[in-house]
Structures are given as structure tokens and as C-alpha cells.
Amino acid sequence: MPSDPLVAQHVLEFPGGYTRSTGPVVGRFLTELRERRIVGVRTSEGGVLVPPLEYDPATGEPVTGEYVEVGPAGTVTTWTWVQEPLDSHPVDVPFAWALIALDGADTALVHAVVPEHPKAMRAGMRVRPVWREQPTGHITDIRHFAPEVTKIVSPVRAEYRLRAGGSLGVFLAGVERGVLLGGRCERCAKVYVPYRTFCPECGGPIPDTLELPDTGTITTFAINNLPDPRAPEVPFVSAYILLDGADLPMIALVAGVPAHEVRQGMRVRAVWVPESERTASMANIRWFAPTGEPDVELS
Ligand SMILES: [Zn+2]
């Protein structure tokens, strides 16, 4: 009659850590790690052991005592995936335990590799150590290895100053005071904003500025799904807004309303930055937000 085997669970543990002396070879390895260098030791046969050992595991011969800096980059020779890291693992994200042949070494080091994506993990992958900020002389001074950078994303940013000509300067000076300045063509009576000195349609002169309200109506708009530094969130809406009294719309952001609720004919008002933050630029107007008035029938 079969019976269950007797099982006793044993745990061997040294709470608080088991202090052992490293010996000169491993000690040298750990001391170099503290300086963010990885060294191996040369064997009597001329190979380089990483991590270094007192004896060549292949021949049993003592090593030479010649230390050789290797890596820090290396090549993954084989690996196994750890989807759910344990507390005792070096990282708290999914990673691979990998054998890494550091450049210049004849043996491979076991360490964690954190790729950008599990599917990127492969033998032959080139990796580099990611160091702990404050190395202490421990193998965990290397947090983990990460794939070598094979592509970079360069930030592209062009900054330029547009020197405002006479009429644009007049307009921006108005914007700094929180006023939108347009002008009326003497010949055709059309009102343009921003202010300009000649009518773009008939060429007639526009001798004076005309103060326009900061309210208007959306004539047409676009929903944008790519982020823009000026927009509060994605998606955001850019719109042509016909200021009350103007004959030509201006382009601006629309916010304060879900993108899908924006519509033609919607009434909006400029949302200005606080007076203390204003400069002579259109950045003074954060965006236009709905006023809540009934929609306007567009002709
Ligand atoms: Zn005109």
C-alpha cells in the first residue's frame, strides 16, 4: 500500500548576510567594479577569465595575477527570460538572465539584460552595463545590461525671432496690452486682423487701427491627434475664428471643450494668460474657449 513520502522543508539562511573574505582575485574584481571597470584575470594558457577566479576551471592551474580590463560592452551568448522578477532579482521589471561574453574575455559573465522589448532579446545582441549611481564594490554595481544604442532620437528644435515689421509690431504691442488690433480698408471697408497697412484684397490703404473684441465664431476647424507644445492635451482643436467685426478669420487653438463637441458656428472667446506673464507675442492667448452663447448661422 503506497504511502506519501515524508517531506521536511529546510531553509538555510544567514539573516543579515554571510560575510566572507573575497580573496585577492575576486577582491580585485569587486574593487575595479567600484571604479566602473570590469577586469578579468589572465590564465597561464593566455585566456582571460571574467569574472576572475583563482584557478583556471579548464586546467586547474593557478591564474597568473595579470588583470585585464574587458568590455564594458559584450555579446549575449545565451539567455533565459524572467517574466516575473522576484525580490531577490537585480531588477523589478521583466528581464533576461544572460551569459554575456564581454569584449576581450574568454568566458561569459551571468547578468541581467533588460531589453526595450522581450522580442528584442536574442543571442548575439550587443549589450553594455548600466551602472548603479554609487558603486560599492559589489556585482550589483552593475544594475543590469542594456542593449547598445543602435539608433538615437535627436531632439530637433529651431528657435528664431521674427522681427515684426511696422504693422505686425503695432498688432503685437496691442496683444501685450490684451487688445486685438485690426484695421478697416478705406476703399473696400473690409476689416482685417492682425492689423496691416494695406488691404490684401484691393490694395487700399488702412490708415488706422481698429480695436476688435476677443470674441468670435468658429468658421472651420481641425481635430489634431499629434501632440503640440502649445496645446493642452491630445486631441486638440485648431480653428479659424472670425472675430466679431472682422471679415477674415484668424487661426487659433480651441480648448475648454471636448474636441468632438467643437462645431462650425460655435461662439468662442480668447483665454488670455495673466497680465504679469504677457509679452508682445500671440502666446498671450492660450486658446479660445466656448462662451456658451447659441451657435451662429454662418453665411
Ligand atoms: Zn480693401
Coordinates of C-alpha atoms and ligand atoms in Angstrom, one line a residue:
M1 CA 0.0 0.0 0.0
P2 CA 1.7 3.2 -1.2
S3 CA 2.1 6.0 1.3
D4 CA 3.1 9.6 0.8
P5 CA 6.8 10.3 1.1
L6 CA 7.8 12.2 4.2
V7 CA 8.9 15.7 3.3
A8 CA 10.6 18.2 5.6
Q9 CA 11.2 21.8 4.4
H10 CA 14.6 23.2 5.4
V11 CA 15.8 26.8 4.9
L12 CA 19.5 27.6 5.1
E13 CA 19.8 31.3 5.7
F14 CA 22.2 33.7 7.2
P15 CA 20.0 36.6 8.2
G16 CA 21.8 39.8 8.0
G17 CA 24.3 38.4 5.4
Y18 CA 27.1 36.0 5.4
T19 CA 30.4 37.8 5.5
R20 CA 33.2 36.1 3.7
S21 CA 36.5 37.3 2.6
T22 CA 36.8 37.6 -1.1
G23 CA 40.4 36.6 -1.6
P24 CA 42.7 38.7 -3.7
V25 CA 41.3 37.7 -7.1
V26 CA 37.6 38.3 -6.5
G27 CA 38.6 41.3 -4.3
R28 CA 40.4 42.9 -7.2
F29 CA 37.4 42.3 -9.5
L30 CA 35.0 44.0 -7.0
T31 CA 37.4 46.9 -6.3
E32 CA 37.6 47.6 -10.0
L33 CA 33.8 47.4 -10.3
R34 CA 33.6 50.2 -7.7
E35 CA 35.6 52.3 -10.3
R36 CA 33.2 51.2 -13.0
R37 CA 35.8 48.9 -14.6
I38 CA 35.4 45.2 -15.4
V39 CA 38.5 43.2 -15.2
G40 CA 39.4 39.6 -15.9
V41 CA 42.5 37.6 -15.0
R42 CA 44.8 36.0 -17.4
T43 CA 45.3 32.3 -17.2
S44 CA 48.6 30.5 -17.7
E45 CA 47.3 29.5 -21.1
G46 CA 46.8 33.1 -22.1
G47 CA 43.0 33.3 -21.9
V48 CA 41.1 35.9 -19.9
L49 CA 38.6 34.7 -17.2
V50 CA 35.7 37.0 -16.4
P51 CA 34.7 37.1 -13.6
P52 CA 38.3 36.2 -12.5
L53 CA 38.9 33.0 -10.5
E54 CA 41.8 31.8 -8.5
Y55 CA 42.2 28.7 -10.7
D56 CA 41.6 28.1 -14.3
P57 CA 38.5 25.9 -14.4
A58 CA 39.7 24.2 -17.6
T59 CA 43.1 23.1 -16.3
G60 CA 43.0 23.6 -12.6
E61 CA 46.2 25.7 -12.8
P62 CA 46.5 28.9 -10.7
V63 CA 46.0 32.0 -12.7
T64 CA 48.8 34.5 -13.5
G65 CA 47.8 37.5 -11.5
E66 CA 47.7 39.7 -14.6
Y67 CA 44.5 41.6 -14.7
V68 CA 43.0 42.7 -18.0
E69 CA 40.2 45.3 -18.4
V70 CA 37.5 43.9 -20.6
G71 CA 34.2 45.2 -22.1
P72 CA 32.4 47.0 -20.8
A73 CA 30.3 46.1 -23.8
G74 CA 29.8 42.5 -24.7
T75 CA 27.7 40.0 -26.6
V76 CA 24.9 37.8 -25.3
T77 CA 25.7 34.2 -26.0
T78 CA 22.6 32.6 -24.4
W79 CA 19.7 33.8 -22.2
T80 CA 16.5 32.8 -20.4
W81 CA 13.5 35.1 -19.9
V82 CA 12.2 36.0 -16.4
Q83 CA 8.7 37.4 -16.8
E84 CA 8.0 37.9 -13.1
P85 CA 11.1 39.1 -11.2
L86 CA 11.4 38.0 -7.6
D87 CA 12.6 40.3 -4.8
S88 CA 16.0 38.8 -4.9
H89 CA 16.4 39.6 -8.6
P90 CA 18.5 42.6 -9.6
V91 CA 15.7 44.4 -11.4
D92 CA 12.0 44.7 -10.8
V93 CA 11.0 44.6 -14.5
P94 CA 10.8 41.5 -16.8
F95 CA 14.4 40.7 -17.8
A96 CA 16.7 38.0 -19.2
W97 CA 19.3 36.1 -17.3
A98 CA 22.1 36.1 -19.9
L99 CA 25.5 34.8 -20.4
I100 CA 27.5 37.8 -21.7
A101 CA 30.9 37.4 -23.4
L102 CA 32.5 40.8 -22.6
D103 CA 34.8 42.1 -25.3
G104 CA 38.3 40.7 -24.6
A105 CA 37.1 37.9 -22.3
D106 CA 37.2 34.2 -23.0
T107 CA 34.5 33.3 -20.6
A108 CA 31.0 34.6 -20.1
L109 CA 29.5 36.5 -17.2
V110 CA 26.0 35.9 -16.0
H111 CA 24.0 39.0 -15.6
A112 CA 20.5 40.5 -16.2
V113 CA 19.7 42.1 -19.5
V114 CA 16.8 44.5 -19.8
P115 CA 15.9 44.9 -23.5
E116 CA 13.4 47.5 -24.7
H117 CA 11.0 44.7 -25.5
P118 CA 11.1 40.9 -24.8
K119 CA 11.0 40.2 -28.5
A120 CA 14.2 42.2 -29.0
M121 CA 16.1 39.7 -26.8
R122 CA 18.4 37.4 -28.8
A123 CA 21.7 35.7 -28.8
G124 CA 24.3 37.9 -30.5
M125 CA 22.8 41.0 -29.0
R126 CA 25.3 43.7 -28.1
V127 CA 24.9 45.0 -24.6
R128 CA 26.5 47.5 -22.2
P129 CA 26.4 47.7 -18.4
V130 CA 24.1 50.2 -16.7
W131 CA 25.9 51.2 -13.6
R132 CA 24.5 51.9 -10.1
E133 CA 24.9 55.6 -9.2
Q134 CA 27.0 54.9 -6.2
P135 CA 29.1 51.7 -6.8
T136 CA 30.1 49.9 -3.6
G137 CA 32.3 47.1 -4.8
H138 CA 29.6 44.5 -5.4
I139 CA 28.4 42.7 -8.5
T140 CA 25.2 44.7 -8.2
D141 CA 27.2 47.8 -9.0
I142 CA 26.1 46.8 -12.5
R143 CA 22.4 47.2 -12.2
H144 CA 21.9 45.3 -15.4
F145 CA 23.0 45.3 -19.0
A146 CA 21.1 47.1 -21.7
P147 CA 21.2 46.8 -25.5
E148 CA 23.8 49.0 -27.1
V149 CA 22.3 52.0 -28.7
T150 CA 21.9 51.4 -32.4
K151 CA 19.7 54.4 -33.1
I152 CA 19.1 57.7 -31.5
V153 CA 16.3 60.2 -31.5
S154 CA 17.8 63.7 -31.7
P155 CA 15.8 66.5 -30.4
V156 CA 15.1 69.0 -33.2
R157 CA 14.3 72.4 -32.2
A158 CA 14.5 75.6 -34.2
E159 CA 14.2 78.8 -32.3
Y160 CA 14.0 82.0 -34.2
R161 CA 12.9 85.5 -33.6
L162 CA 10.6 87.1 -36.2
R163 CA 11.2 90.8 -36.3
A164 CA 7.9 92.3 -36.5
G165 CA 7.6 94.9 -39.2
G166 CA 5.7 98.1 -38.6
S167 CA 2.1 96.8 -38.8
L168 CA 2.7 93.5 -37.1
G169 CA 4.6 95.4 -34.4
V170 CA 1.6 97.6 -33.8
F171 CA -0.6 94.4 -33.6
L172 CA 1.7 92.7 -31.1
A173 CA 2.0 95.8 -28.9
G174 CA -1.8 95.6 -28.7
V175 CA -1.7 91.9 -27.8
E176 CA 0.7 92.7 -25.0
R177 CA -2.0 95.0 -23.6
G178 CA -4.6 92.3 -24.1
V179 CA -6.2 94.0 -27.2
L180 CA -6.6 92.7 -30.7
L181 CA -6.0 95.3 -33.3
G182 CA -7.3 95.1 -36.8
G183 CA -7.9 97.8 -39.4
R184 CA -10.6 98.8 -41.9
C185 CA -9.7 99.2 -45.6
E186 CA -10.5 102.8 -46.7
R187 CA -11.5 101.6 -50.2
C188 CA -13.5 98.3 -49.7
A189 CA -14.4 98.7 -46.0
K190 CA -13.2 95.2 -45.1
V191 CA -11.8 94.7 -41.6
Y192 CA -8.6 92.7 -41.2
V193 CA -6.9 91.3 -38.1
P194 CA -4.0 91.3 -37.4
Y195 CA -3.6 95.0 -38.3
R196 CA -1.9 95.7 -41.6
T197 CA -1.3 98.9 -43.5
F198 CA -2.7 97.8 -46.9
C199 CA -5.7 95.8 -47.8
P200 CA -4.7 92.3 -49.1
E201 CA -7.7 92.2 -51.4
C202 CA -8.0 95.6 -53.1
G203 CA -4.7 97.2 -52.1
G204 CA -6.4 100.1 -50.5
P205 CA -4.7 101.9 -47.6
I206 CA -5.6 101.1 -44.0
P207 CA -4.7 104.3 -42.1
D208 CA -5.9 103.5 -38.6
T209 CA -6.1 100.6 -36.2
L210 CA -9.4 99.3 -35.0
E211 CA -9.9 97.6 -31.7
L212 CA -11.7 94.3 -32.1
P213 CA -13.3 92.2 -29.4
D214 CA -11.7 88.9 -28.3
T215 CA -14.9 87.1 -29.1
G216 CA -15.7 85.4 -32.4
T217 CA -17.2 82.4 -34.2
I218 CA -15.6 79.2 -35.4
T219 CA -15.8 79.0 -39.2
T220 CA -13.9 75.8 -39.7
F221 CA -11.7 73.6 -37.6
A222 CA -9.4 70.6 -37.5
I223 CA -9.0 67.9 -34.7
N224 CA -5.3 67.1 -34.2
N225 CA -4.2 63.9 -32.7
L226 CA -0.5 64.6 -32.6
P227 CA 0.8 66.5 -29.5
D228 CA 1.7 70.1 -29.9
P229 CA 3.6 72.0 -27.2
R230 CA 1.1 74.8 -27.3
A231 CA -2.0 72.6 -26.9
P232 CA -3.2 71.5 -23.5
E233 CA -3.9 67.9 -24.5
V234 CA -4.4 65.5 -27.4
P235 CA -6.6 65.5 -29.3
F236 CA -6.8 69.3 -29.6
V237 CA -8.6 71.6 -32.0
S238 CA -7.2 74.3 -34.2
A239 CA -9.8 76.5 -35.8
Y240 CA -10.4 79.5 -38.0
I241 CA -12.1 82.1 -35.8
L242 CA -13.9 85.1 -37.3
L243 CA -13.6 87.8 -34.7
D244 CA -16.7 89.8 -34.2
G245 CA -16.4 92.7 -36.7
A246 CA -13.7 91.1 -38.8
D247 CA -14.0 90.0 -42.4
L248 CA -11.1 87.5 -42.4
P249 CA -10.7 84.7 -39.8
M250 CA -7.6 84.1 -37.8
I251 CA -6.2 80.7 -36.8
A252 CA -6.1 79.7 -33.1
L253 CA -6.4 76.8 -30.7
V254 CA -9.7 75.9 -29.2
A255 CA -9.9 74.3 -25.8
G256 CA -12.2 74.0 -22.8
V257 CA -14.5 71.7 -24.7
P258 CA -14.1 68.1 -25.8
A259 CA -12.7 68.0 -29.3
H260 CA -15.7 66.1 -30.6
E261 CA -18.1 68.9 -29.4
V262 CA -16.4 71.6 -31.4
R263 CA -18.5 72.7 -34.3
Q264 CA -18.8 75.4 -37.0
G265 CA -20.7 78.4 -35.8
M266 CA -19.7 77.9 -32.1
R267 CA -19.1 81.1 -30.2
V268 CA -15.7 81.4 -28.5
R269 CA -13.7 83.9 -26.5
A270 CA -9.9 84.3 -26.1
V271 CA -8.4 82.9 -22.9
W272 CA -5.5 85.2 -22.0
V273 CA -2.5 84.4 -19.8
P274 CA -2.3 86.5 -16.6
E275 CA -1.3 90.1 -17.3
S276 CA 2.0 89.6 -15.4
E277 CA 3.0 86.9 -18.0
R278 CA 2.2 88.8 -21.1
T279 CA 4.8 89.6 -23.8
A280 CA 4.5 91.1 -27.2
S281 CA 3.5 87.7 -28.7
M282 CA 0.5 85.6 -29.6
A283 CA 1.4 83.3 -26.8
N284 CA -0.6 85.7 -24.6
I285 CA -3.7 84.0 -25.9
R286 CA -3.7 80.4 -24.6
W287 CA -6.6 79.4 -26.8
F288 CA -10.2 80.2 -27.4
A289 CA -12.9 78.6 -25.3
P290 CA -16.7 78.4 -25.8
T291 CA -18.7 81.3 -24.4
G292 CA -21.9 79.2 -24.1
E293 CA -23.8 81.6 -26.4
P294 CA -26.1 80.0 -29.0
D295 CA -24.3 79.0 -32.3
V296 CA -24.2 81.4 -35.1
E297 CA -25.5 80.6 -38.6
L298 CA -22.6 81.0 -40.9
S299 CA -23.4 82.6 -44.3
Ligands
ZN1 ZN -9.8 96.8 -49.5

